[in-house]
Amino acid sequence: REREMKRERKVNRNRNERKEKALRPTPCLALAAAGSLGVYLVNLQDGGGVVVYKPGSTATPYEYFCSLVLGSLHIGCPVMRPLSEAENKAFVSELIKLPFTEEGAGAALTNPRLKNSSGTLSSFVQGITLNNPAAADFVKEDSVLEELGAVIAADMLVNNVDRTNYIWSHLGNGNNIMFFRDSSGAPHVTTIDSAFTPIKATEGADAYVKKVQEGIAEAAKAVSDGPCITKVRDYIKTACGYDIGAAGCAAVHRGIVRTAAQIRADKNISRQWGVAQDKMLSISWPGTDMAVDDLEFLLRVEEALGKAF
């Protein structure tokens, strides 16, 4: 079994590296950049299109891990490429020479704190957020709401507190849910700024696992007026002005149940964790610390998702 897991990790790693190579960190390619909240949109000179550059932080290894998890579940998310310190230094040295569409946006890149840091390149998502009134045209579609349910299930797995309010005690962040249409015009959901929030205290972890089980149980029973889905229904209506109704709630529940079942069947968390850890170590990411007890928390939640049915 151990040999099989190592083989699967290598296959996953090679697949991810092929995707990431499309995000070339080659110097001298950027034409213009716009900065907002520490994120820079960079237009590449050689026809590479627009990529997103983000200075690294202690949260980056887990953000990269989340992108792998979402990708393995066929949930929309940007392809992310962590840069080594040398790649990052070369990229930023060219980036700071460029005109920015927002005055002063490049100032943060010259911060001495970032001098020996690293960063990431991600594919650019062209779409609108849930907070845009035009999102109403997307959330009218059952297929879109099922995809949103899939996102919620994945977020429960990694305790991503900064997107929906299904089992979390906040209003939700509609800026981290985006909608777009593919080349055929079909509507889809994609995610940005995904995060893993481990809970180290036993009491807190126990309480969280119980909330996950309750959320999955509600979805499995398709309780259209359950406490979790009612919060999401209100959240969507507040964000874009559209009430998804009982039928929409059922669609979200279907997406949650389907993806929770996939997580239970795949048992893929350890493999994706290993791929992310190997990647960070291979580029000598500064301050890489993917703690063993954080993986143990993830495995508890993964198990809870399966037991909730």
PDB file of N, CA, C and O in Angstrom, residues 78-116:
ATOM      1  N   PRO A  78      -8.163  28.286  -9.656  1.00  0.00           N
ATOM      2  CA  PRO A  78      -7.003  28.626 -10.471  1.00  0.00           C
ATOM      3  C   PRO A  78      -5.873  27.617 -10.278  1.00  0.00           C
ATOM      4  O   PRO A  78      -5.693  27.081  -9.185  1.00  0.00           O
ATOM      5  N   VAL A  79      -5.131  27.361 -11.343  1.00  0.00           N
ATOM      6  CA  VAL A  79      -3.893  26.600 -11.220  1.00  0.00           C
ATOM      7  C   VAL A  79      -2.872  27.501 -10.538  1.00  0.00           C
ATOM      8  O   VAL A  79      -2.731  28.672 -10.914  1.00  0.00           O
ATOM      9  N   MET A  80      -2.194  26.993  -9.532  1.00  0.00           N
ATOM     10  CA  MET A  80      -1.247  27.813  -8.769  1.00  0.00           C
ATOM     11  C   MET A  80       0.162  27.243  -8.907  1.00  0.00           C
ATOM     12  O   MET A  80       0.357  26.028  -8.843  1.00  0.00           O
ATOM     13  N   ARG A  81       1.130  28.136  -9.090  1.00  0.00           N
ATOM     14  CA  ARG A  81       2.530  27.729  -9.145  1.00  0.00           C
ATOM     15  C   ARG A  81       3.331  28.497  -8.097  1.00  0.00           C
ATOM     16  O   ARG A  81       3.555  29.702  -8.240  1.00  0.00           O
ATOM     17  N   PRO A  82       3.763  27.845  -7.028  1.00  0.00           N
ATOM     18  CA  PRO A  82       4.661  28.505  -6.067  1.00  0.00           C
ATOM     19  C   PRO A  82       6.027  28.723  -6.719  1.00  0.00           C
ATOM     20  O   PRO A  82       6.536  27.844  -7.422  1.00  0.00           O
ATOM     21  N   LEU A  83       6.602  29.884  -6.501  1.00  0.00           N
ATOM     22  CA  LEU A  83       7.895  30.225  -7.083  1.00  0.00           C
ATOM     23  C   LEU A  83       9.002  30.024  -6.057  1.00  0.00           C
ATOM     24  O   LEU A  83       8.832  30.330  -4.877  1.00  0.00           O
ATOM     25  N   SER A  84      10.132  29.556  -6.524  1.00  0.00           N
ATOM     26  CA  SER A  84      11.296  29.496  -5.649  1.00  0.00           C
ATOM     27  C   SER A  84      11.758  30.920  -5.365  1.00  0.00           C
ATOM     28  O   SER A  84      11.349  31.876  -6.037  1.00  0.00           O
ATOM     29  N   GLU A  85      12.634  31.071  -4.408  1.00  0.00           N
ATOM     30  CA  GLU A  85      13.131  32.412  -4.069  1.00  0.00           C
ATOM     31  C   GLU A  85      13.819  33.059  -5.259  1.00  0.00           C
ATOM     32  O   GLU A  85      13.629  34.250  -5.534  1.00  0.00           O
ATOM     33  N   ALA A  86      14.599  32.268  -6.015  1.00  0.00           N
ATOM     34  CA  ALA A  86      15.307  32.818  -7.179  1.00  0.00           C
ATOM     35  C   ALA A  86      14.322  33.229  -8.276  1.00  0.00           C
ATOM     36  O   ALA A  86      14.456  34.298  -8.879  1.00  0.00           O
ATOM     37  N   GLU A  87      13.310  32.380  -8.543  1.00  0.00           N
ATOM     38  CA  GLU A  87      12.301  32.714  -9.552  1.00  0.00           C
ATOM     39  C   GLU A  87      11.531  33.966  -9.140  1.00  0.00           C
ATOM     40  O   GLU A  87      11.266  34.846  -9.963  1.00  0.00           O
ATOM     41  N   ASN A  88      11.192  34.036  -7.882  1.00  0.00           N
ATOM     42  CA  ASN A  88      10.428  35.177  -7.384  1.00  0.00           C
ATOM     43  C   ASN A  88      11.241  36.467  -7.490  1.00  0.00           C
ATOM     44  O   ASN A  88      10.723  37.505  -7.922  1.00  0.00           O
ATOM     45  N   LYS A  89      12.503  36.406  -7.125  1.00  0.00           N
ATOM     46  CA  LYS A  89      13.363  37.593  -7.178  1.00  0.00           C
ATOM     47  C   LYS A  89      13.488  38.107  -8.608  1.00  0.00           C
ATOM     48  O   LYS A  89      13.396  39.312  -8.864  1.00  0.00           O
ATOM     49  N   ALA A  90      13.661  37.179  -9.557  1.00  0.00           N
ATOM     50  CA  ALA A  90      13.793  37.568 -10.962  1.00  0.00           C
ATOM     51  C   ALA A  90      12.495  38.172 -11.483  1.00  0.00           C
ATOM     52  O   ALA A  90      12.502  39.180 -12.207  1.00  0.00           O
ATOM     53  N   PHE A  91      11.366  37.568 -11.118  1.00  0.00           N
ATOM     54  CA  PHE A  91      10.071  38.052 -11.590  1.00  0.00           C
ATOM     55  C   PHE A  91       9.780  39.443 -11.043  1.00  0.00           C
ATOM     56  O   PHE A  91       9.390  40.352 -11.781  1.00  0.00           O
ATOM     57  N   VAL A  92       9.972  39.622  -9.744  1.00  0.00           N
ATOM     58  CA  VAL A  92       9.657  40.905  -9.109  1.00  0.00           C
ATOM     59  C   VAL A  92      10.591  42.003  -9.605  1.00  0.00           C
ATOM     60  O   VAL A  92      10.168  43.153  -9.784  1.00  0.00           O
ATOM     61  N   SER A  93      11.853  41.654  -9.867  1.00  0.00           N
ATOM     62  CA  SER A  93      12.801  42.667 -10.339  1.00  0.00           C
ATOM     63  C   SER A  93      12.359  43.263 -11.665  1.00  0.00           C
ATOM     64  O   SER A  93      12.623  44.444 -11.954  1.00  0.00           O
ATOM     65  N   GLU A  94      11.676  42.476 -12.498  1.00  0.00           N
ATOM     66  CA  GLU A  94      11.140  42.993 -13.755  1.00  0.00           C
ATOM     67  C   GLU A  94       9.796  43.680 -13.540  1.00  0.00           C
ATOM     68  O   GLU A  94       9.499  44.696 -14.159  1.00  0.00           O
ATOM     69  N   LEU A  95       9.014  43.146 -12.636  1.00  0.00           N
ATOM     70  CA  LEU A  95       7.681  43.688 -12.391  1.00  0.00           C
ATOM     71  C   LEU A  95       7.735  45.129 -11.874  1.00  0.00           C
ATOM     72  O   LEU A  95       6.935  45.971 -12.287  1.00  0.00           O
ATOM     73  N   ILE A  96       8.683  45.413 -11.008  1.00  0.00           N
ATOM     74  CA  ILE A  96       8.737  46.754 -10.411  1.00  0.00           C
ATOM     75  C   ILE A  96       9.187  47.821 -11.405  1.00  0.00           C
ATOM     76  O   ILE A  96       9.059  49.018 -11.141  1.00  0.00           O
ATOM     77  N   LYS A  97       9.674  47.422 -12.566  1.00  0.00           N
ATOM     78  CA  LYS A  97      10.078  48.382 -13.586  1.00  0.00           C
ATOM     79  C   LYS A  97       8.890  48.881 -14.411  1.00  0.00           C
ATOM     80  O   LYS A  97       9.018  49.827 -15.173  1.00  0.00           O
ATOM     81  N   LEU A  98       7.765  48.239 -14.255  1.00  0.00           N
ATOM     82  CA  LEU A  98       6.637  48.479 -15.146  1.00  0.00           C
ATOM     83  C   LEU A  98       5.704  49.570 -14.637  1.00  0.00           C
ATOM     84  O   LEU A  98       5.649  49.849 -13.439  1.00  0.00           O
ATOM     85  N   PRO A  99       4.954  50.167 -15.564  1.00  0.00           N
ATOM     86  CA  PRO A  99       3.908  51.098 -15.137  1.00  0.00           C
ATOM     87  C   PRO A  99       2.731  50.317 -14.554  1.00  0.00           C
ATOM     88  O   PRO A  99       2.364  49.267 -15.074  1.00  0.00           O
ATOM     89  N   PHE A 100       2.158  50.820 -13.484  1.00  0.00           N
ATOM     90  CA  PHE A 100       1.004  50.185 -12.860  1.00  0.00           C
ATOM     91  C   PHE A 100      -0.246  51.009 -13.160  1.00  0.00           C
ATOM     92  O   PHE A 100      -0.201  52.239 -13.195  1.00  0.00           O
ATOM     93  N   THR A 101      -1.355  50.332 -13.356  1.00  0.00           N
ATOM     94  CA  THR A 101      -2.588  51.041 -13.665  1.00  0.00           C
ATOM     95  C   THR A 101      -3.154  51.756 -12.443  1.00  0.00           C
ATOM     96  O   THR A 101      -3.991  52.639 -12.574  1.00  0.00           O
ATOM     97  N   GLU A 102      -2.692  51.359 -11.270  1.00  0.00           N
ATOM     98  CA  GLU A 102      -3.099  52.015 -10.036  1.00  0.00           C
ATOM     99  C   GLU A 102      -1.869  52.639  -9.398  1.00  0.00           C
ATOM    100  O   GLU A 102      -0.903  51.949  -9.079  1.00  0.00           O
ATOM    101  N   GLU A 103      -1.872  53.942  -9.242  1.00  0.00           N
ATOM    102  CA  GLU A 103      -0.693  54.668  -8.750  1.00  0.00           C
ATOM    103  C   GLU A 103      -0.258  54.140  -7.382  1.00  0.00           C
ATOM    104  O   GLU A 103      -1.058  53.991  -6.463  1.00  0.00           O
ATOM    105  N   GLY A 104       1.035  53.853  -7.277  1.00  0.00           N
ATOM    106  CA  GLY A 104       1.593  53.403  -6.015  1.00  0.00           C
ATOM    107  C   GLY A 104       1.395  51.929  -5.726  1.00  0.00           C
ATOM    108  O   GLY A 104       1.838  51.436  -4.674  1.00  0.00           O
ATOM    109  N   ALA A 105       0.757  51.213  -6.643  1.00  0.00           N
ATOM    110  CA  ALA A 105       0.454  49.812  -6.374  1.00  0.00           C
ATOM    111  C   ALA A 105       1.709  48.948  -6.252  1.00  0.00           C
ATOM    112  O   ALA A 105       1.700  47.935  -5.564  1.00  0.00           O
ATOM    113  N   GLY A 106       2.788  49.358  -6.909  1.00  0.00           N
ATOM    114  CA  GLY A 106       4.003  48.545  -6.868  1.00  0.00           C
ATOM    115  C   GLY A 106       4.891  48.816  -5.676  1.00  0.00           C
ATOM    116  O   GLY A 106       5.909  48.128  -5.489  1.00  0.00           O
ATOM    117  N   ALA A 107       4.515  49.778  -4.848  1.00  0.00           N
ATOM    118  CA  ALA A 107       5.378  50.153  -3.720  1.00  0.00           C
ATOM    119  C   ALA A 107       5.623  48.989  -2.767  1.00  0.00           C
ATOM    120  O   ALA A 107       6.727  48.811  -2.243  1.00  0.00           O
ATOM    121  N   ALA A 108       4.585  48.175  -2.558  1.00  0.00           N
ATOM    122  CA  ALA A 108       4.719  47.065  -1.614  1.00  0.00           C
ATOM    123  C   ALA A 108       5.763  46.056  -2.071  1.00  0.00           C
ATOM    124  O   ALA A 108       6.368  45.360  -1.243  1.00  0.00           O
ATOM    125  N   LEU A 109       6.021  45.991  -3.376  1.00  0.00           N
ATOM    126  CA  LEU A 109       6.979  45.019  -3.891  1.00  0.00           C
ATOM    127  C   LEU A 109       8.417  45.370  -3.539  1.00  0.00           C
ATOM    128  O   LEU A 109       9.309  44.528  -3.636  1.00  0.00           O
ATOM    129  N   THR A 110       8.651  46.614  -3.163  1.00  0.00           N
ATOM    130  CA  THR A 110      10.006  47.028  -2.785  1.00  0.00           C
ATOM    131  C   THR A 110      10.205  46.973  -1.274  1.00  0.00           C
ATOM    132  O   THR A 110      11.258  47.370  -0.776  1.00  0.00           O
ATOM    133  N   ASN A 111       9.226  46.480  -0.553  1.00  0.00           N
ATOM    134  CA  ASN A 111       9.326  46.348   0.901  1.00  0.00           C
ATOM    135  C   ASN A 111      10.488  45.418   1.245  1.00  0.00           C
ATOM    136  O   ASN A 111      10.566  44.303   0.737  1.00  0.00           O
ATOM    137  N   PRO A 112      11.417  45.866   2.104  1.00  0.00           N
ATOM    138  CA  PRO A 112      12.559  45.016   2.473  1.00  0.00           C
ATOM    139  C   PRO A 112      12.140  43.658   3.023  1.00  0.00           C
ATOM    140  O   PRO A 112      12.866  42.677   2.893  1.00  0.00           O
ATOM    141  N   ARG A 113      10.967  43.604   3.630  1.00  0.00           N
ATOM    142  CA  ARG A 113      10.490  42.344   4.198  1.00  0.00           C
ATOM    143  C   ARG A 113      10.318  41.278   3.116  1.00  0.00           C
ATOM    144  O   ARG A 113      10.417  40.078   3.374  1.00  0.00           O
ATOM    145  N   LEU A 114      10.065  41.727   1.875  1.00  0.00           N
ATOM    146  CA  LEU A 114       9.842  40.798   0.783  1.00  0.00           C
ATOM    147  C   LEU A 114      11.117  40.460   0.018  1.00  0.00           C
ATOM    148  O   LEU A 114      11.097  39.660  -0.907  1.00  0.00           O
ATOM    149  N   LYS A 115      12.227  41.066   0.423  1.00  0.00           N
ATOM    150  CA  LYS A 115      13.463  40.941  -0.342  1.00  0.00           C
ATOM    151  C   LYS A 115      13.879  39.483  -0.547  1.00  0.00           C
ATOM    152  O   LYS A 115      14.278  39.082  -1.634  1.00  0.00           O
ATOM    153  N   ASN A 116      13.806  38.693   0.509  1.00  0.00           N
ATOM    154  CA  ASN A 116      14.213  37.293   0.415  1.00  0.00           C
ATOM    155  C   ASN A 116      13.015  36.347   0.527  1.00  0.00           C
ATOM    156  O   ASN A 116      13.134  35.223   1.006  1.00  0.00           O
TER     157      ASN A 116
END
